[in-house]
Tab-separated table of C-alpha atoms in Angstrom:
chain	number	residue	atom	x	y	z
A	194	MET	CA	-25.470	38.083	50.811
A	195	PRO	CA	-23.438	38.366	47.597
A	196	GLY	CA	-20.940	35.952	49.085
A	197	GLN	CA	-23.707	33.440	49.803
A	198	ARG	CA	-25.018	33.735	46.245
A	199	LEU	CA	-21.544	33.206	44.859
A	200	GLN	CA	-21.031	30.192	47.114
A	201	GLY	CA	-24.374	28.751	45.993
A	202	CYS	CA	-23.466	29.222	42.352
A	203	ARG	CA	-20.124	27.530	42.868
A	204	SER	CA	-21.828	24.635	44.620
A	205	LEU	CA	-23.744	24.046	41.392
A	206	HIS	CA	-20.527	24.066	39.358
A	207	ILE	CA	-20.967	22.225	36.076
A	208	ASN	CA	-18.324	21.659	33.469
A	209	GLU	CA	-18.927	24.066	30.603
A	210	ASP	CA	-18.929	21.359	27.944
A	211	ASN	CA	-21.468	19.324	29.919
A	212	GLY	CA	-23.578	22.399	30.514
A	213	ARG	CA	-23.575	23.221	26.828
A	214	PHE	CA	-24.443	19.616	25.970
A	215	LEU	CA	-27.374	19.503	28.399
A	216	LEU	CA	-28.669	22.880	27.268
A	217	LEU	CA	-28.471	21.846	23.615
A	218	ALA	CA	-30.267	18.569	24.368
A	219	VAL	CA	-33.114	20.459	26.069
A	220	LEU	CA	-33.355	22.945	23.205
A	221	ILE	CA	-33.408	20.145	20.613
A	222	ILE	CA	-36.235	18.392	22.477
A	223	LEU	CA	-38.214	21.640	22.593
A	224	TYR	CA	-37.441	22.199	18.906
A	225	LEU	CA	-38.726	18.724	18.057
A	226	LEU	CA	-41.897	19.253	20.063
A	227	CYS	CA	-42.567	22.577	18.341
A	228	GLY	CA	-41.868	21.067	14.924
A	229	ALA	CA	-44.174	18.136	15.623
A	230	ALA	CA	-46.950	20.488	16.680
A	231	VAL	CA	-46.592	22.648	13.568
A	232	PHE	CA	-46.429	19.759	11.088
A	233	SER	CA	-49.299	17.981	12.796
A	234	ALA	CA	-51.443	21.093	12.512
A	235	ILE	CA	-50.487	21.622	8.861
A	236	GLU	CA	-50.411	18.084	7.468
A	237	ARG	CA	-52.950	16.159	9.550
A	238	PRO	CA	-56.093	17.631	7.894
A	239	SER	CA	-54.709	16.792	4.446
A	240	GLU	CA	-53.944	13.239	5.586
A	241	VAL	CA	-57.501	12.758	6.856
A	242	GLN	CA	-58.970	14.046	3.599
A	243	ALA	CA	-56.723	11.798	1.512
A	244	HIS	CA	-57.661	8.802	3.653
A	245	ASP	CA	-61.367	9.516	3.182
A	246	ARG	CA	-60.947	9.885	-0.588
A	247	TRP	CA	-59.053	6.604	-0.767
A	248	ASN	CA	-61.710	4.749	1.229
A	249	ARG	CA	-64.413	6.067	-1.100
A	250	THR	CA	-62.362	5.008	-4.119
A	251	LEU	CA	-61.913	1.498	-2.747
A	252	PHE	CA	-65.604	1.182	-1.920
A	253	ASN	CA	-66.685	2.392	-5.380
A	254	PHE	CA	-64.233	0.031	-7.103
A	255	SER	CA	-65.429	-2.867	-4.981
A	256	GLU	CA	-69.059	-2.120	-5.801
A	257	THR	CA	-68.446	-1.560	-9.516
A	258	PHE	CA	-66.463	-4.745	-10.178
A	259	ASN	CA	-68.075	-6.878	-7.467
A	260	ILE	CA	-64.818	-7.530	-5.615
A	261	SER	CA	-64.745	-7.883	-1.863
A	262	LEU	CA	-62.748	-5.303	0.082
A	263	GLU	CA	-60.667	-8.104	1.652
A	264	ASP	CA	-59.529	-9.403	-1.747
A	265	LEU	CA	-58.887	-5.879	-2.981
A	266	ASN	CA	-56.747	-4.981	0.053
A	267	SER	CA	-54.828	-8.229	-0.337
A	268	PHE	CA	-54.058	-7.333	-3.945
A	269	LEU	CA	-52.917	-3.851	-2.917
A	270	ARG	CA	-50.573	-5.282	-0.303
A	271	GLU	CA	-48.996	-7.470	-2.983
A	272	TYR	CA	-48.541	-4.402	-5.166
A	273	GLU	CA	-46.849	-2.526	-2.319
A	274	THR	CA	-44.385	-5.406	-2.079
A	275	ALA	CA	-43.779	-5.147	-5.821
A	276	ILE	CA	-43.131	-1.411	-5.525
A	277	ALA	CA	-40.494	-2.084	-2.879
A	278	ALA	CA	-38.791	-4.391	-5.395
A	279	GLY	CA	-38.826	-1.643	-8.044
A	280	ILE	CA	-41.857	-2.790	-10.032
A	281	ARG	CA	-44.311	-0.028	-10.841
A	282	ALA	CA	-47.279	0.426	-13.119
A	283	ASP	CA	-45.530	3.271	-14.932
A	284	ALA	CA	-42.532	2.371	-17.062
A	285	LEU	CA	-39.409	3.414	-15.156
A	286	ARG	CA	-35.816	2.567	-15.793
A	287	PRO	CA	-34.499	-0.677	-14.250
A	288	ARG	CA	-33.486	-0.218	-10.628
A	289	TRP	CA	-30.638	-2.696	-10.536
A	290	ASP	CA	-28.875	-2.413	-13.843
A	291	PHE	CA	-25.383	-0.911	-13.567
A	292	THR	CA	-26.624	2.674	-13.953
A	293	GLY	CA	-29.369	2.215	-11.388
A	294	ALA	CA	-27.012	0.441	-8.975
A	295	PHE	CA	-24.465	3.247	-9.344
A	296	TYR	CA	-27.160	5.796	-8.478
A	297	PHE	CA	-28.115	3.663	-5.471
A	298	VAL	CA	-24.583	3.405	-4.053
A	299	GLY	CA	-24.229	7.154	-4.521
A	300	THR	CA	-27.240	7.710	-2.263
A	301	VAL	CA	-25.761	5.248	0.244
A	302	VAL	CA	-22.295	6.733	0.688
A	303	SER	CA	-23.662	10.289	0.668
A	304	THR	CA	-26.210	9.257	3.372
A	305	ILE	CA	-29.059	10.661	1.242
A	306	GLY	CA	-30.897	7.328	1.125
A	307	PHE	CA	-33.874	8.170	-1.071
A	308	GLY	CA	-35.402	4.729	-0.508
A	309	MET	CA	-36.601	4.233	-4.077
A	310	SER	CA	-34.205	1.269	-4.290
A	311	THR	CA	-33.456	-1.063	-1.404
A	312	PRO	CA	-31.772	-4.472	-1.340
A	313	VAL	CA	-34.207	-7.340	-0.830
A	314	THR	CA	-31.818	-10.288	-0.830
A	315	VAL	CA	-29.947	-11.429	2.271
A	316	ALA	CA	-26.610	-11.144	0.473
A	317	GLY	CA	-27.411	-7.612	-0.636
A	318	LYS	CA	-28.384	-6.501	2.869
A	319	VAL	CA	-25.251	-7.997	4.431
A	320	PHE	CA	-23.021	-6.441	1.765
A	321	LEU	CA	-24.717	-3.070	2.282
A	322	ILE	CA	-23.757	-3.038	5.966
A	323	PHE	CA	-20.039	-3.368	5.268
A	324	TYR	CA	-20.128	-1.300	2.073
A	325	GLY	CA	-21.939	1.577	3.758
A	326	LEU	CA	-19.650	1.510	6.799
A	327	LEU	CA	-16.540	2.181	4.741
A	328	GLY	CA	-18.216	4.313	2.081
A	329	CYS	CA	-19.969	6.684	4.483
A	330	ALA	CA	-16.768	7.158	6.510
A	331	ALA	CA	-14.769	7.970	3.359
A	332	THR	CA	-17.433	10.377	2.104
A	333	ILE	CA	-17.599	12.213	5.429
A	334	LEU	CA	-13.816	12.583	5.267
A	335	PHE	CA	-14.190	13.973	1.738
A	336	PHE	CA	-16.760	16.497	2.973
A	337	ASN	CA	-14.410	17.547	5.785
A	338	LEU	CA	-11.529	18.019	3.350
A	339	PHE	CA	-13.834	19.993	1.057
A	340	LEU	CA	-14.830	22.146	4.015
A	341	GLU	CA	-11.177	22.724	4.860
A	342	ARG	CA	-10.393	23.867	1.335
A	343	ILE	CA	-13.444	26.040	0.868
A	344	ILE	CA	-12.603	27.904	4.088
A	345	THR	CA	-9.023	28.335	2.855
A	346	LEU	CA	-10.273	29.671	-0.482
A	347	LEU	CA	-12.654	32.093	1.223
A	348	ALA	CA	-9.840	33.258	3.504
A	349	VAL	CA	-7.590	34.015	0.529
A	350	VAL	CA	-10.356	35.859	-1.339
A	351	MET	CA	-11.481	37.849	1.713
A	352	LYS	CA	-7.865	38.694	2.535
A	353	ALA	CA	-7.266	39.963	-0.996
A	354	VAL	CA	-10.413	42.099	-0.929
A	355	ARG	CA	-9.563	43.573	2.454
A	356	GLU	CA	-5.965	44.235	1.461
A	357	ARG	CA	-7.111	45.991	-1.706
A	358	ARG	CA	-9.521	48.178	0.223
A	359	ILE	CA	-6.880	49.175	2.758
A	360	ARG	CA	-4.309	49.930	0.078
A	361	ASN	CA	-6.778	52.016	-1.930
A	362	SER	CA	-7.749	53.956	1.193
A	363	GLY	CA	-4.129	55.030	1.685
A	364	LEU	CA	-4.226	54.184	5.401
A	365	LEU	CA	-1.646	51.407	5.263
A	366	PRO	CA	1.762	52.542	6.522
A	367	PRO	CA	4.356	52.184	3.740
A	368	GLY	CA	6.838	50.437	6.018
A	369	ILE	CA	4.803	47.237	6.241
A	370	ARG	CA	3.393	47.277	2.726
A	371	HIS	CA	5.445	44.276	1.696
A	372	ASP	CA	6.619	42.826	5.008
A	373	PHE	CA	4.046	40.608	6.709
A	374	SER	CA	6.316	37.881	8.052
A	375	ALA	CA	6.984	39.201	11.548
A	376	CYS	CA	5.657	37.096	14.384
A	377	SER	CA	4.586	40.096	16.430
A	378	PHE	CA	0.973	39.967	15.245
A	379	PRO	CA	-1.623	37.219	15.485
A	380	GLY	CA	-2.973	35.547	12.365
A	381	TRP	CA	-6.275	36.652	10.927
A	382	LYS	CA	-9.177	34.281	10.340
A	383	PRO	CA	-12.307	34.954	8.287
A	384	SER	CA	-15.426	35.857	10.212
A	385	VAL	CA	-17.842	32.988	10.697
A	386	TYR	CA	-20.716	35.312	9.805
A	387	HIS	CA	-19.151	36.302	6.485
A	388	VAL	CA	-18.471	32.662	5.642
A	389	MET	CA	-22.037	31.725	6.576
A	390	LEU	CA	-23.380	34.457	4.296
A	391	ILE	CA	-21.203	33.356	1.365
A	392	LEU	CA	-22.086	29.677	1.782
A	393	GLY	CA	-25.767	30.527	2.148
A	394	LEU	CA	-25.777	32.545	-1.063
A	395	SER	CA	-23.874	29.764	-2.839
A	396	ALA	CA	-26.419	27.171	-1.690
A	397	ILE	CA	-29.285	29.374	-2.905
A	398	ILE	CA	-27.660	29.883	-6.304
A	399	ILE	CA	-26.960	26.166	-6.770
A	400	SER	CA	-30.510	25.255	-5.707
A	401	CYS	CA	-32.105	27.809	-8.026
A	402	CYS	CA	-30.002	26.679	-10.994
A	403	ALA	CA	-30.712	23.006	-10.286
A	404	SER	CA	-34.437	23.725	-9.902
A	405	ALA	CA	-34.453	25.523	-13.245
A	406	MET	CA	-33.123	22.287	-14.755
A	407	TYR	CA	-35.433	19.870	-12.882
A	408	THR	CA	-38.644	21.803	-13.556
A	409	PRO	CA	-38.801	21.275	-17.362
A	410	VAL	CA	-36.981	17.935	-17.451
A	411	GLU	CA	-38.785	16.140	-14.612
A	412	GLY	CA	-42.073	18.017	-15.020
A	413	TRP	CA	-42.103	19.262	-11.417
A	414	ALA	CA	-43.329	22.608	-10.180
A	415	TYR	CA	-40.491	25.028	-9.425
A	416	LEU	CA	-41.304	25.023	-5.702
A	417	ASP	CA	-41.254	21.219	-5.709
A	418	SER	CA	-37.861	21.354	-7.390
A	419	LEU	CA	-36.543	23.681	-4.679
A	420	TYR	CA	-37.973	21.338	-2.071
A	421	PHE	CA	-36.226	18.390	-3.739
A	422	CYS	CA	-32.938	20.300	-3.790
A	423	PHE	CA	-33.032	21.020	-0.066
A	424	VAL	CA	-34.080	17.480	0.855
A	425	THR	CA	-31.323	16.053	-1.335
A	426	PHE	CA	-28.511	18.510	-0.589
A	427	SER	CA	-29.117	18.220	3.156
A	428	THR	CA	-29.020	14.380	2.808
A	429	ILE	CA	-32.475	14.068	4.362
A	430	GLY	CA	-33.639	12.097	1.323
A	431	PHE	CA	-37.344	11.441	1.837
A	432	GLY	CA	-37.685	9.767	-1.555
A	433	ASP	CA	-41.031	11.288	-2.500
A	434	LEU	CA	-39.293	13.107	-5.354
A	435	VAL	CA	-36.277	11.485	-6.999
A	436	SER	CA	-34.523	12.795	-10.073
A	437	SER	CA	-33.309	10.826	-13.107
A	438	GLN	CA	-35.756	7.930	-12.671
A	439	ARG	CA	-37.411	7.816	-16.072
A	440	ALA	CA	-36.154	5.427	-18.719
A	441	ASP	CA	-35.588	8.079	-21.390
A	442	TYR	CA	-34.714	11.758	-21.274
A	443	GLU	CA	-33.881	14.253	-23.949
A	444	TYR	CA	-30.111	14.718	-23.872
A	445	GLN	CA	-30.024	11.902	-21.329
A	446	PRO	CA	-26.209	11.589	-20.789
A	447	LEU	CA	-25.832	15.353	-20.357
A	448	TYR	CA	-28.779	15.565	-17.965
A	449	ARG	CA	-27.574	12.728	-15.765
A	450	LEU	CA	-24.082	14.229	-15.611
A	451	ALA	CA	-25.516	17.622	-14.668
A	452	ASN	CA	-27.757	15.945	-12.087
A	453	CYS	CA	-24.782	14.257	-10.403
A	454	LEU	CA	-22.732	17.463	-10.428
A	455	PHE	CA	-25.556	19.514	-8.921
A	456	ILE	CA	-26.102	16.946	-6.181
A	457	LEU	CA	-22.369	16.777	-5.394
A	458	MET	CA	-21.941	20.557	-5.262
A	459	GLY	CA	-25.145	21.022	-3.304
A	460	VAL	CA	-24.326	18.377	-0.690
A	461	CYS	CA	-20.811	19.784	-0.162
A	462	CYS	CA	-22.124	23.343	0.101
A	463	ILE	CA	-24.972	22.529	2.482
A	464	TYR	CA	-22.668	20.334	4.596
A	465	SER	CA	-20.284	23.270	4.974
A	466	LEU	CA	-23.163	25.643	5.719
A	467	PHE	CA	-24.559	23.331	8.400
A	468	ASN	CA	-21.184	23.232	10.130
A	469	VAL	CA	-20.879	27.021	10.065
A	470	ILE	CA	-24.381	27.333	11.530
A	471	SER	CA	-23.397	24.839	14.236
A	472	ILE	CA	-20.616	27.213	15.282
A	473	VAL	CA	-23.124	30.053	15.563
A	474	ILE	CA	-25.425	27.804	17.610
A	475	LYS	CA	-22.493	27.021	19.895
A	476	GLN	CA	-21.904	30.730	20.370
A	477	VAL	CA	-25.551	31.220	21.317
A	478	LEU	CA	-25.303	28.343	23.813
A	479	ASN	CA	-22.240	29.942	25.417
A	480	TRP	CA	-24.065	33.249	25.661
A	481	MET	CA	-27.091	31.531	27.226
A	482	LEU	CA	-24.891	29.697	29.734
A	483	GLN	CA	-23.239	32.939	30.742
A	484	ASN	CA	-26.568	34.700	31.210
A	485	LEU	CA	-28.081	31.784	33.148
A	486	CYS	CA	-25.172	31.849	35.553
A	487	CYS	CA	-25.288	35.622	35.935
A	488	GLN	CA	-29.029	35.641	36.539
A	489	ARG	CA	-28.753	32.985	39.234
A	490	CYS	CA	-25.921	34.626	41.122
A	491	ASN	CA	-26.795	38.226	40.267
A	492	ILE	CA	-23.084	38.795	39.687
A	493	ARG	CA	-20.581	37.713	37.055
A	494	SER	CA	-19.408	34.527	38.687
A	495	ASN	CA	-17.301	31.790	37.147
A	496	SER	CA	-19.714	28.933	37.675
A	497	PHE	CA	-19.263	28.151	33.982
A	498	PRO	CA	-15.574	28.922	33.587
A	499	LEU	CA	-14.914	30.827	30.401
A	500	GLY	CA	-11.266	31.415	31.213
A	501	ARG	CA	-10.207	29.516	28.117
A	502	ARG	CA	-11.478	32.383	25.944
A	503	ASN	CA	-14.619	30.649	24.855
A	504	ALA	CA	-17.116	32.219	22.554
A	505	ILE	CA	-19.126	34.898	24.319
A	506	ARG	CA	-21.673	37.498	23.392
A	507	PRO	CA	-20.393	39.988	20.770
A	508	GLY	CA	-19.208	43.283	22.163
A	509	SER	CA	-18.758	41.991	25.726
A	510	ARG	CA	-15.176	40.782	25.964
A	511	ILE	CA	-14.487	39.874	29.567
A	512	ARG	CA	-11.647	38.257	31.407
A	513	LYS	CA	-10.811	37.054	34.871
A	514	GLY	CA	-10.124	39.529	37.603
A	515	ARG	CA	-9.438	39.010	41.259
A	516	PHE	CA	-11.448	36.428	43.172
A	517	GLY	CA	-12.429	34.760	39.881
A	518	ILE	CA	-14.918	37.544	38.993
A	519	ARG	CA	-14.730	38.504	35.358
A	520	ARG	CA	-14.184	42.122	34.397
A	521	PRO	CA	-13.622	44.051	31.146
A	522	PRO	CA	-10.036	44.062	29.952
A	523	ASP	CA	-7.826	47.073	30.439
A	524	SER	CA	-6.758	48.932	27.388
A	525	GLY	CA	-3.200	48.949	28.578
A	526	ASP	CA	-2.619	45.273	29.253
A	527	SER	CA	-2.684	44.245	25.642
A	528	GLY	CA	0.440	43.237	23.835
A	529	PRO	CA	1.147	42.354	20.263
A	530	CYS	CA	2.583	38.992	21.083
A	531	ASP	CA	0.304	37.382	23.670
A	532	SER	CA	0.427	33.678	24.327
A	533	ASP	CA	-2.035	31.490	22.453
A	534	THR	CA	-2.557	29.114	25.343
A	535	GLU	CA	-4.823	29.145	28.347
A	536	GLY	CA	-3.604	31.439	31.040
A	537	GLY	CA	-1.034	33.008	28.749
A	538	GLY	CA	-2.939	36.237	28.172
A	539	ARG	CA	-5.809	37.313	26.030
A	540	ARG	CA	-6.300	36.192	22.443
A	541	LEU	CA	-6.875	38.365	19.422
A	542	SER	CA	-8.628	35.704	17.390
A	543	GLY	CA	-10.704	32.599	17.830
A	544	GLU	CA	-13.426	34.356	19.819
A	545	MET	CA	-17.050	35.134	19.155
A	546	ILE	CA	-16.605	38.788	18.288
A	547	SER	CA	-16.624	40.417	14.909
A	548	MET	CA	-13.535	42.027	13.446
A	549	LYS	CA	-15.116	45.415	14.124
A	550	ASP	CA	-15.573	44.588	17.812
A	551	LEU	CA	-12.079	43.133	17.927
A	552	THR	CA	-10.597	46.340	16.553
A	553	ALA	CA	-12.660	48.563	18.862
A	554	SER	CA	-12.080	46.613	22.063
A	555	ASN	CA	-8.337	46.134	21.615
A	556	LYS	CA	-7.510	49.294	19.623
A	557	VAL	CA	-5.782	47.237	16.934
A	558	SER	CA	-4.279	49.525	14.319
A	559	LEU	CA	-4.863	49.113	10.618
A	560	ALA	CA	-1.270	48.009	10.255
A	561	LEU	CA	-1.883	45.079	12.593
A	562	MET	CA	-5.075	44.256	10.760
A	563	GLN	CA	-3.197	44.176	7.462
A	564	LYS	CA	-0.660	41.774	8.960
A	565	GLN	CA	-3.478	39.549	10.184
A	566	LEU	CA	-5.169	39.600	6.796
A	567	SER	CA	-1.999	38.636	4.961
A	568	GLU	CA	-1.516	35.522	7.057
A	569	SER	CA	-4.878	34.144	5.932
A	570	ALA	CA	-3.432	33.605	2.465
A	571	ASN	CA	-1.378	30.742	3.912
A	572	GLY	CA	-4.617	28.847	4.476
A	573	TYR	CA	-3.901	27.712	8.038
A	574	PRO	CA	-4.023	29.226	11.523
A	575	ARG	CA	-0.746	30.012	13.191
A	576	THR	CA	0.119	30.115	16.827
A	577	VAL	CA	0.767	33.614	17.997
A	578	CYS	CA	4.514	34.232	17.776
A	579	GLY	CA	5.032	30.728	16.495
A	580	GLY	CA	5.962	29.374	13.136
A	581	SER	CA	4.625	25.859	13.490
A	582	ARG	CA	1.995	24.799	10.999
A	583	HIS	CA	-1.292	23.251	12.015
A	584	ASN	CA	-3.546	21.264	9.790
A	585	GLY	CA	-7.290	21.764	9.602
A	586	PHE	CA	-7.970	19.116	12.259
A	587	SER	CA	-5.796	20.633	14.998
A	588	GLY	CA	-7.674	21.420	18.162
A	589	GLY	CA	-10.556	19.147	17.293
A	590	VAL	CA	-11.754	16.227	15.230
A	591	GLY	CA	-13.892	16.460	12.136
A	592	ALA	CA	-15.883	19.405	10.856
A	593	LEU	CA	-16.235	21.195	14.195
A	594	GLY	CA	-12.477	21.061	14.692
A	595	ILE	CA	-11.941	22.511	11.225
A	596	MET	CA	-14.375	25.348	11.854
A	597	ASN	CA	-12.934	26.175	15.273
A	598	ASN	CA	-9.407	26.332	13.884
A	599	ARG	CA	-10.105	28.140	10.623
A	600	LEU	CA	-12.744	30.713	11.537
A	601	ALA	CA	-12.715	33.633	13.896
A	602	GLU	CA	-15.389	34.131	16.568
A	603	THR	CA	-15.332	30.516	17.672
A	604	SER	CA	-14.782	28.641	20.885
A	605	ASN	CA	-11.453	26.952	21.495
A	606	SER	CA	-12.739	24.432	24.000
A	607	ARG	CA	-15.029	21.620	23.032
């Protein structure tokens, strides 16, 4: 019977990347359905009440000034067209002077797209297509390069902190105190969970500081300011709240400079945080795929082959045994200079396990850990027992490639 179950699981063999893609698509659809249900339950009653109040207002205005509802609605439609062109009853700054146009192109290339200004001419719409194509691509590249450098900076800082702790504890052997250049040990990478925590705290600090500025200057409630910060920094850009839109501000040049800096820092930080969270989501998908396969076959089969050392559940390092069934690794088959390629032995980094689990499962000494930590100061991952340098895009393209190459506890196959 176990053989039949294994054969049935193999008959349903699906490429791991395709399985992860399909599972993520299903989860996103379920997530959208749940979100729609929640927002409909929360916002729909308020919408109905607002609609009723507006109808009563229109009816009272029509009765008071003896204007037909048809003429009144026609006038309101004309005013909606004027609003789209930037004309409002309240005095706002011009939308298409140089300052307003600069603010607009900033929302275009950053993909925020508030919608408070939109081109209405044919020439403007055609130019926007080509301008946005190049500008958005360049800005995404800038975000990726920022992500690469922020991970490098965090690696250097975390390495220095860890090295200081080990030196102060007196557990570091004196013989390797200043010699970290040997190729016998794999390079260390910062934990994705630590990086996610640091980026999350940074995003919170930037949002709170920006909200403290927007609340008195724009006259918003503090919660509305926090809401604006998230919508802006995440490039969602609803446009219901937009900063720096009044004609005059106290200390106007300073405020507009601070506004641009907060938006730039917030977008870069949230972009990096989103990419770190995507790595964690990928880990969860790998864990779900493994459990789905195991539940179907009732054994640890290789229907979703994880032989390339993909991210798995923390604390459950497994590897191939005979007949393709995965088993825990032996404590004696580890070596300090394993190959970094598929089939060349186990890896000591690039997997979804914490540094604590890595140390426990492989009995890595503190001396090896110190060697791994020192290599992070170089700001790039190294091949095990190799001196070749890789840039942040090796092993992948874009942000996901950067994260997979620069953080530990990630999957090496995409």
